């Protein structure tokens, strides 16, 4: 069986590259112009390449996701869940915009977002590889890492001299190329139109990751600037931002097989990781992550079984563990279903075969071997690293103590040289965390959790042991129990005032504290700093060595007539494909378009399935007009494409063959949770709001004819 | 919306009668010959009418379900779950036939079933309406009931003078007609071939009621008779029974749209109940049943929260409550989805419209009105009846006390006149129940459960109160608590020996017992007997009056050119239709054939999804030969039809247009759980084992070439 499945996977994986796998940099699109046209694109691929020209300059970063300008007056379309904070910020007792939704009757009624909410318009994307690597060349390990870090900071600082812009350096192909990304930072964002939460988040957590879906996950915002046209903090005097371009919402119908493309800011993927990393991910990381979370959940649940108060305190952490466990299990199931390790290994072997025939094979092979050696060292310490991560990070009070000692340590340096996360600007966040502990901590449960984790650490082979941890916790179960009892019996860090006071102390004062948990953190800190340095040294080596692997991969793909997109890194990318159904399991076929009938079917009157009465009435009335899908004789809601997306693509505009806006990306299907590692065309789908549903809601259910007109759409 | 859904339902309901709704008596099939042929049947409908001729005389009652002879040597094909008790009976430490399955290498190796296991061959089906009703005519209420009961017993006793036969009287069209069913009772049944449980019950409770399905739910038995050819107890000297006919397993392919028909013994349906009964079922019975079970579950869970031992004792009862709740909720959801009350009401109104134009309208209307009055009296007491049913039946120890007092009361009569369930032959069962209490009882939980139930009874309106219950439990919450405390503090019935000893006592001794629970049961007994009598009086009245309603319905249907099948009553019925896919919800399409790929997809290695290694290996090998479905290029497993089934149809043979055996019915889909009340063609499906899967398993995976040859099938 294994052989047959493998052959199947390989043939599908090979096909996928010819089909629609890929998160392309816009600049690459002219290189794949033939494929784009074959897929059905009717525009000029060259026009997609320019970040500063339409349509790409209409695509913006919004909150933690993506959005697009949809009018010449700065109207931004994004997901309800991407703009949720803005809706929440404007809700208060007596005005529940989450529940009721919001329609600004005119510009005066548009509500300011929380002050830290941003819309970023990308205006520059320039290769700066030479500047970033100039000092690094010839160096190794941590020195290489530090040189890249310093050059990056310098380039960013120089770029940000241009007031109103935010700059960053994007690493493409794992250290092969570096790009300076320059973005106009719009700071006065306002809420214009949000549907009720029971539409914008219909199905809630239950339907999250699910298809068929029936969610109106969209919201309209507007970006404002100062009267000089430049980014400004919120002011009633500000005027709407005039974007360089905007997208036109389509008034056409869409159907299965239609061409579709999407632009956005996908966060992170691992598609071009080495085969050994796939094997480690599937063979160890994911299963052991499942076991780790499962063990922590059981430990907390057992320790709090008879303590209602403790159960409440740990409810949020347990829920987060359960989500993490579910995600890890889903990713594992998906990668196994796709036989990802074997597929990647086979592909890599073919690449090595090709490499043998190249002139620079020896040098590349040497670098790859050196990179593999770095990865192997990581594998040799993976159990330790996973457990120490949980020990340092998941016990609320111990984590507070470590944070306090680390902060005191970092404060001794100039702010710019402090470790990221411990700089001056991070102190508000740290204060918040230290306060939060009060509601999330019980000494009995924390001791049980640490006992569970450290006991696993204690039985690791000797070469994975760290002297400071052994010294603190002892090396036997008995010592561990006694030490934990002593730590938690004696500490005063359980008191919020004590924690906040300790945050003000310098390293010497904290070092001299007799509090046993602060002493414990002092014991661990040298180990934490040392392991941190080792980790940066590894990162530096991989930054230096991985480009050889990428060079080989790109050359090999070129020999196959295929281009290589860089793994996702939160920069603007384009994916193309089509509206496509899916066969998730034997006997089940998912149609690619859902209809309002599904809203009625799911409606139970119980969260998360409470369709608002105006919506149910409008569906019953059946007055869908021009927004109905003729072939189905009813109103569509969501549709499914085979586009290549990942986290960060929320709110990405979905365009048709002529660049018209037909959908708004908002989720993936559960079967695709493993797509961050491997794109399997059988199972990878993206879920979008059909723009016809948005138009119908805005025309007939919660009407906003003025906004439809602003977008150049029929107002009823 | 309501109006549109209603119109939809009505049009679908009207279509259904033209399509495939109906559990027809074989004798009715010539009447619907045209529809049968239109649906694709290629045989002569008249040949299906004879119970004593092929193919109907090959269809038999097996255990609690249906089966069919598939060879001339008495081989019987039925479901694995119908024959499960036989497999279990033959399992013992070191020989786990449930897990391993079983293949009898030859006749000597065929294993005897448990001695009470039966195969019943129907040999007679004769109308005895006149005899059954002769004495009843002119009577009313309980007298009518008793007359029918007495005539039934007499007819059955006379029929059973023919040794080796079991006889029963079937009530058709709710008292309109009575048939004497005579069945040859085969008592020596042996296990011939069973797949491993992980095939026969693949998916277990998780997949129960689910589609897509991947279960090999079949088993082969063989019926034996004495050397004289007559039914006999098991003996090594017995010989295979030669059935009057057997079905031929098909070697053809099947596909969506193909004609299919099924014969079997469906248990009970309510399709022809009055519209007011539909309204009561949807408006009150099902919702309040959900609430009742939910309340009992919560009460038991709360009362046993801190008592691990009590949780274990009540685990089985709670599980059963949860199943009942799920079923009731599923039925309720389905009837609402189908808008069953409105559809039935609309249809009934049309019938009344037609009735007005008939000459005997007045007499029929009077009887229907009288029946409605009986139903109305039941509705008036429904809260009381539901609560008293739970109070008497769901508290283990109180139920034991009531059983003991009732048994003593009944024992004073001649055995034949004792209430059914309290006759001599029932005493073994009662003893078992009294013993079981030991493992299922905790006084704290039982008191909490009774307090919860009786408190609801206490607040019922005065006209629903029963003096004996008021006397026992008091009329206030305080009295109730005190009485329950006293009952359970003082009773000795918690001891198994005491219960078994009380079972031997006569009414006088028990009546004099000072045990407070026995005293309580003595207090309640007169009420129980009185309510029992009232219930029989109502049943008698309905038996007398419902035929008027049925006459109107049959006449009305005749005017529409349609025949009426009687509601199911465990007699032989035939349904016809076709292999059909299903769209369960917006966006989802179920294909009508599943394949072995789904077995691999579902396989987790954890119950209930542990596909046996030989099966996985055979699937991987892909050697499907002639049993593969050409259009899918793989092996099918189960298929879906729109046939009309209900509980009791398990093991029903599914035949093609020429009467060849293509499938074995084993389940329905979850959406069809409400079909006992209303057949909705959008959602009603039946789930079958594809005979090609059975043939493949028997040829290639767990080979039994000798059995394939016996069935006239290719042996590899």
Coordinates of N, CA and C in Angstrom, one line a residue, chain A residues 285-429:
Chain A
X285 N 8.7 16.1 15.8 CA 8.2 17.4 16.4 C 6.7 17.3 16.6
X286 N 5.9 17.0 15.6 CA 4.5 17.0 15.7 C 4.0 16.0 16.7
X287 N 4.4 14.7 16.6 CA 3.9 13.7 17.6 C 4.3 14.1 19.0
X288 N 5.5 14.6 19.2 CA 5.9 14.9 20.5 C 5.3 16.2 21.0
X289 N 4.9 17.1 20.1 CA 4.2 18.3 20.5 C 2.7 17.8 21.0
X290 N 2.2 16.9 20.2 CA 0.9 16.4 20.6 C 1.0 15.8 22.0
X291 N 2.0 15.0 22.3 CA 2.2 14.3 23.6 C 2.5 15.3 24.6
X292 N 3.3 16.4 24.3 CA 3.6 17.4 25.3 C 2.3 18.1 25.8
X293 N 1.5 18.6 24.8 CA 0.3 19.3 25.1 C -0.7 18.4 25.9
X294 N -0.8 17.2 25.4 CA -1.7 16.2 26.0 C -1.3 16.0 27.5
X295 N 0.0 15.8 27.7 CA 0.5 15.6 29.1 C 0.2 16.8 30.0
X296 N 0.5 18.1 29.4 CA 0.2 19.3 30.2 C -1.2 19.4 30.5
X297 N -2.1 19.1 29.5 CA -3.5 19.3 29.8 C -4.0 18.3 30.9
X298 N -3.5 17.0 30.7 CA -3.9 16.1 31.8 C -3.4 16.4 33.1
X299 N -2.2 16.9 33.2 CA -1.6 17.3 34.5 C -2.4 18.4 35.1
X300 N -2.7 19.4 34.3 CA -3.5 20.6 34.9 C -4.9 20.1 35.3
X301 N -5.5 19.3 34.5 CA -6.9 18.9 34.8 C -6.9 18.0 36.0
X302 N -5.9 17.1 36.2 CA -5.9 16.3 37.4 C -5.6 17.1 38.6
X303 N -4.7 18.0 38.5 CA -4.3 18.8 39.7 C -5.4 19.8 40.1
X304 N -6.3 20.1 39.2 CA -7.4 21.1 39.5 C -8.7 20.4 39.6
X305 N -8.7 19.0 39.6 CA -10.0 18.3 39.5 C -10.9 18.7 40.7
X306 N -10.4 18.9 41.9 CA -11.2 19.1 43.0 C -11.2 20.6 43.4
X307 N -10.8 21.5 42.5 CA -10.6 22.9 42.8 C -11.2 23.7 41.7
X308 N -12.4 24.1 41.9 CA -13.2 24.9 40.9 C -12.4 26.2 40.6
X309 N -11.9 26.8 41.6 CA -11.2 28.1 41.4 C -10.0 27.9 40.5
X310 N -9.2 26.8 40.8 CA -8.0 26.6 40.0 C -8.4 26.3 38.5
X311 N -9.5 25.5 38.4 CA -10.0 25.2 37.0 C -10.3 26.5 36.2
X312 N -10.9 27.4 36.9 CA -11.2 28.7 36.2 C -9.9 29.4 35.8
X313 N -8.9 29.4 36.8 CA -7.7 30.1 36.5 C -6.9 29.6 35.3
X314 N -7.0 28.2 35.2 CA -6.2 27.6 34.1 C -7.1 27.4 32.8
X315 N -8.3 27.8 32.8 CA -9.2 27.5 31.7 C -8.6 28.0 30.4
X316 N -8.1 29.2 30.4 CA -7.6 29.9 29.2 C -6.3 29.1 28.7
X317 N -5.4 28.8 29.6 CA -4.2 28.1 29.2 C -4.5 26.7 28.7
X318 N -5.5 26.0 29.3 CA -5.9 24.7 28.9 C -6.5 24.8 27.5
X319 N -7.4 25.8 27.3 CA -8.0 26.0 26.0 C -6.9 26.2 24.9
X320 N -5.9 27.0 25.2 CA -4.9 27.3 24.3 C -4.1 26.0 24.0
X321 N -3.8 25.2 25.0 CA -3.1 23.9 24.8 C -3.9 23.0 23.9
X322 N -5.2 23.0 24.1 CA -6.1 22.1 23.3 C -6.1 22.6 21.9
X323 N -6.1 23.9 21.6 CA -6.0 24.4 20.3 C -4.7 24.0 19.6
X324 N -3.6 24.2 20.4 CA -2.3 23.8 19.9 C -2.2 22.3 19.6
X325 N -2.8 21.5 20.5 CA -2.8 20.1 20.3 C -3.5 19.7 19.0
X326 N -4.7 20.4 18.9 CA -5.6 20.0 17.7 C -4.8 20.4 16.4
X327 N -4.2 21.6 16.4 CA -3.5 22.1 15.2 C -2.3 21.1 14.9
X328 N -1.6 20.7 15.9 CA -0.4 19.8 15.7 C -0.9 18.5 15.2
X329 N -2.0 18.0 15.7 CA -2.6 16.7 15.3 C -3.1 16.8 13.8
X330 N -3.7 17.9 13.5 CA -4.2 18.1 12.2 C -3.1 18.2 11.2
X331 N -2.0 18.9 11.5 CA -0.9 19.1 10.7 C -0.2 17.7 10.4
X332 N -0.1 16.9 11.5 CA 0.5 15.6 11.5 C -0.4 14.7 10.6
X333 N -1.7 14.7 10.8 CA -2.6 13.9 10.0 C -2.4 14.2 8.5
X334 N -2.4 15.5 8.2 CA -2.3 16.0 6.9 C -1.0 15.6 6.2
X335 N 0.1 15.8 6.9 CA 1.4 15.4 6.3 C 1.5 13.9 6.1
X336 N 0.9 13.2 7.0 CA 1.0 11.7 6.8 C 0.1 11.3 5.6
X337 N -1.1 12.0 5.5 CA -2.0 11.7 4.4 C -1.3 12.0 3.1
X338 N -0.6 13.0 3.0 CA 0.1 13.4 1.8 C 1.4 12.7 1.6
X339 N 1.8 11.8 2.6 CA 3.1 11.1 2.6 C 4.2 12.1 2.3
X340 N 4.2 13.2 3.1 CA 5.0 14.4 2.8 C 6.5 14.1 2.9
X341 N 6.9 13.2 3.9 CA 8.3 13.0 4.1 C 8.9 12.3 2.9
X342 N 8.2 11.2 2.4 CA 8.6 10.5 1.3 C 8.6 11.3 0.0
X343 N 7.6 12.1 -0.2 CA 7.5 13.0 -1.4 C 8.7 13.9 -1.4
X344 N 8.9 14.6 -0.2 CA 10.0 15.6 -0.2 C 11.4 14.9 -0.4
X345 N 11.6 13.7 0.2 CA 12.8 13.0 0.1 C 13.1 12.6 -1.3
X346 N 12.1 12.1 -2.0 CA 12.2 11.7 -3.4 C 12.6 12.9 -4.2
X347 N 12.0 14.0 -4.0 CA 12.3 15.2 -4.8 C 13.7 15.7 -4.5
X348 N 14.1 15.6 -3.2 CA 15.4 16.1 -2.9 C 16.5 15.1 -3.5
X349 N 16.2 13.8 -3.5 CA 17.1 12.9 -4.1 C 17.3 13.2 -5.6
X350 N 16.2 13.5 -6.2 CA 16.3 13.9 -7.7 C 17.1 15.1 -7.8
X351 N 17.0 16.1 -6.9 CA 17.8 17.3 -7.0 C 19.3 17.0 -6.8
X352 N 19.6 16.1 -5.9 CA 21.0 15.7 -5.7 C 21.5 15.0 -7.0
X353 N 20.7 14.2 -7.6 CA 21.1 13.6 -8.8 C 21.5 14.6 -9.9
X354 N 20.6 15.6 -10.0 CA 20.9 16.7 -10.9 C 22.1 17.5 -10.6
X355 N 22.3 17.7 -9.3 CA 23.4 18.5 -8.8 C 24.8 17.9 -9.2
X356 N 24.8 16.5 -9.1 CA 26.0 15.8 -9.4 C 26.6 16.2 -10.8
X357 N 25.7 16.6 -11.7 CA 26.2 17.0 -13.1 C 26.5 18.4 -13.2
X358 N 26.5 19.2 -12.1 CA 26.8 20.6 -12.2 C 28.3 20.9 -11.8
X359 N 28.8 22.0 -12.3 CA 30.2 22.2 -12.1 C 30.5 22.6 -10.6
X360 N 29.6 23.3 -10.0 CA 29.9 23.7 -8.6 C 29.3 22.8 -7.6
X361 N 29.1 21.5 -8.0 CA 28.4 20.6 -7.1 C 29.2 20.4 -5.8
X362 N 30.5 20.3 -5.9 CA 31.3 20.0 -4.7 C 31.1 21.1 -3.6
X363 N 31.2 22.4 -4.0 CA 31.0 23.5 -3.0 C 29.6 23.5 -2.4
X364 N 28.6 23.3 -3.3 CA 27.3 23.3 -2.8 C 27.0 22.1 -1.8
X365 N 27.5 21.0 -2.2 CA 27.4 19.8 -1.4 C 28.0 20.0 0.0
X366 N 29.1 20.7 0.0 CA 29.8 20.9 1.3 C 29.0 21.8 2.2
X367 N 28.4 22.9 1.6 CA 27.6 23.8 2.4 C 26.4 23.0 2.9
X368 N 25.8 22.3 2.0 CA 24.5 21.5 2.5 C 24.9 20.6 3.6
X369 N 26.0 19.9 3.4 CA 26.4 18.9 4.5 C 26.6 19.7 5.8
X370 N 27.3 20.9 5.7 CA 27.5 21.7 6.9 C 26.2 22.1 7.5
X371 N 25.2 22.5 6.7 CA 23.9 22.9 7.2 C 23.2 21.7 7.9
X372 N 23.3 20.5 7.2 CA 22.8 19.3 7.8 C 23.3 19.0 9.2
X373 N 24.7 19.3 9.3 CA 25.3 19.0 10.6 C 24.7 19.9 11.7
X374 N 24.4 21.2 11.3 CA 23.8 22.1 12.3 C 22.4 21.6 12.7
X375 N 21.7 21.1 11.7 CA 20.3 20.6 11.9 C 20.4 19.3 12.8
X376 N 21.4 18.5 12.5 CA 21.6 17.3 13.3 C 21.9 17.6 14.8
X377 N 22.7 18.6 15.0 CA 22.9 19.0 16.4 C 21.6 19.4 17.1
X378 N 20.8 20.1 16.3 CA 19.5 20.5 16.9 C 18.6 19.3 17.2
X379 N 18.7 18.3 16.3 CA 17.9 17.1 16.5 C 18.4 16.4 17.8
X380 N 19.7 16.4 17.9 CA 20.3 15.7 19.1 C 19.8 16.3 20.4
X381 N 19.4 17.6 20.4 CA 19.0 18.3 21.6 C 17.5 18.6 21.6
X382 N 16.8 18.0 20.7 CA 15.4 18.4 20.5 C 14.5 18.1 21.8
X383 N 14.7 17.0 22.4 CA 13.9 16.7 23.6 C 14.1 17.7 24.7
X384 N 15.4 18.0 24.9 CA 15.8 19.0 25.9 C 15.2 20.4 25.5
X385 N 15.4 20.8 24.3 CA 14.9 22.1 23.9 C 13.4 22.3 24.1
X386 N 12.7 21.2 23.7 CA 11.2 21.3 23.8 C 10.8 21.4 25.3
X387 N 11.4 20.5 26.1 CA 11.1 20.5 27.6 C 11.5 21.8 28.3
X388 N 12.7 22.3 28.0 CA 13.1 23.6 28.6 C 12.2 24.7 28.2
X389 N 11.8 24.7 26.9 CA 10.9 25.7 26.4 C 9.6 25.7 27.3
X390 N 9.1 24.6 27.5 CA 7.8 24.5 28.3 C 8.1 24.8 29.8
X391 N 9.2 24.4 30.3 CA 9.5 24.7 31.7 C 9.6 26.2 31.9
X392 N 10.4 26.8 31.0 CA 10.6 28.3 31.2 C 9.3 29.1 30.8
X393 N 8.5 28.5 30.0 CA 7.5 29.4 29.4 C 6.1 29.1 29.9
X394 N 5.8 27.9 30.4 CA 4.4 27.5 30.7 C 4.0 27.6 32.1
X395 N 5.0 27.7 33.0 CA 4.6 27.9 34.5 C 4.6 29.4 34.8
X396 N 3.4 29.9 35.1 CA 3.2 31.3 35.2 C 4.2 32.0 36.1
X397 N 4.4 31.5 37.3 CA 5.2 32.2 38.3 C 6.7 32.1 38.0
X398 N 7.1 30.9 37.6 CA 8.5 30.7 37.2 C 8.9 31.6 36.0
X399 N 8.0 31.6 35.1 CA 8.2 32.5 33.9 C 8.3 33.9 34.3
X400 N 7.5 34.4 35.3 CA 7.6 35.7 35.8 C 9.0 36.0 36.4
X401 N 9.4 35.1 37.2 CA 10.7 35.2 37.8 C 11.8 35.3 36.8
X402 N 11.8 34.5 35.8 CA 12.8 34.5 34.7 C 12.8 35.8 34.0
X403 N 11.5 36.2 33.6 CA 11.4 37.5 32.9 C 12.0 38.7 33.8
X404 N 11.7 38.6 35.1 CA 12.2 39.7 35.9 C 13.8 39.7 35.9
X405 N 14.4 38.6 36.1 CA 15.8 38.5 36.1 C 16.4 38.9 34.7
X406 N 15.8 38.4 33.7 CA 16.3 38.7 32.3 C 16.2 40.2 32.0
X407 N 15.0 40.8 32.4 CA 14.8 42.2 32.2 C 15.9 43.0 32.9
X408 N 16.1 42.7 34.2 CA 17.2 43.4 35.0 C 18.5 43.3 34.3
X409 N 18.8 42.1 33.7 CA 20.1 41.8 33.0 C 20.1 42.7 31.8
X410 N 19.1 42.7 31.0 CA 19.1 43.5 29.7 C 19.2 45.0 29.9
X411 N 18.5 45.4 31.0 CA 18.5 46.9 31.3 C 19.9 47.4 31.5
X412 N 20.8 46.6 31.8 CA 22.2 47.1 32.0 C 22.8 47.6 30.7
X413 N 22.2 47.2 29.6 CA 22.8 47.6 28.3 C 22.0 48.8 27.7
X414 N 22.7 49.5 26.7 CA 21.9 50.5 26.0 C 20.7 49.9 25.4
X415 N 19.6 50.7 25.3 CA 18.3 50.1 24.9 C 18.4 49.4 23.5
X416 N 19.2 50.0 22.6 CA 19.2 49.5 21.2 C 19.9 48.1 21.2
X417 N 20.7 47.8 22.2 CA 21.5 46.6 22.2 C 20.7 45.5 23.1
X418 N 19.7 45.9 23.8 CA 18.9 44.9 24.5 C 18.3 43.9 23.6
X419 N 18.1 42.7 24.2 CA 17.4 41.6 23.4 C 16.0 42.1 23.1
X420 N 15.6 41.7 21.8 CA 14.3 42.1 21.4 C 13.3 41.4 22.4
X421 N 12.3 42.2 22.8 CA 11.3 41.6 23.8 C 11.6 42.2 25.2
X422 N 12.8 42.7 25.3 CA 13.2 43.3 26.6 C 13.7 44.7 26.5
X423 N 13.2 45.4 25.4 CA 13.6 46.8 25.2 C 12.6 47.7 25.9
X424 N 12.9 49.0 26.0 CA 12.0 49.9 26.7 C 10.6 49.8 26.2
X425 N 10.4 49.7 24.9 CA 9.0 49.7 24.4 C 8.3 48.4 24.7
X426 N 9.0 47.4 25.2 CA 8.3 46.1 25.6 C 7.8 46.1 27.0
X427 N 8.2 47.1 27.8 CA 8.0 47.1 29.2 C 6.5 47.2 29.6
X428 N 5.7 47.8 28.7 CA 4.3 47.9 29.0 C 3.7 46.5 28.9
X429 N 4.1 45.8 27.8 CA 3.6 44.4 27.6 C 4.0 43.5 28.8

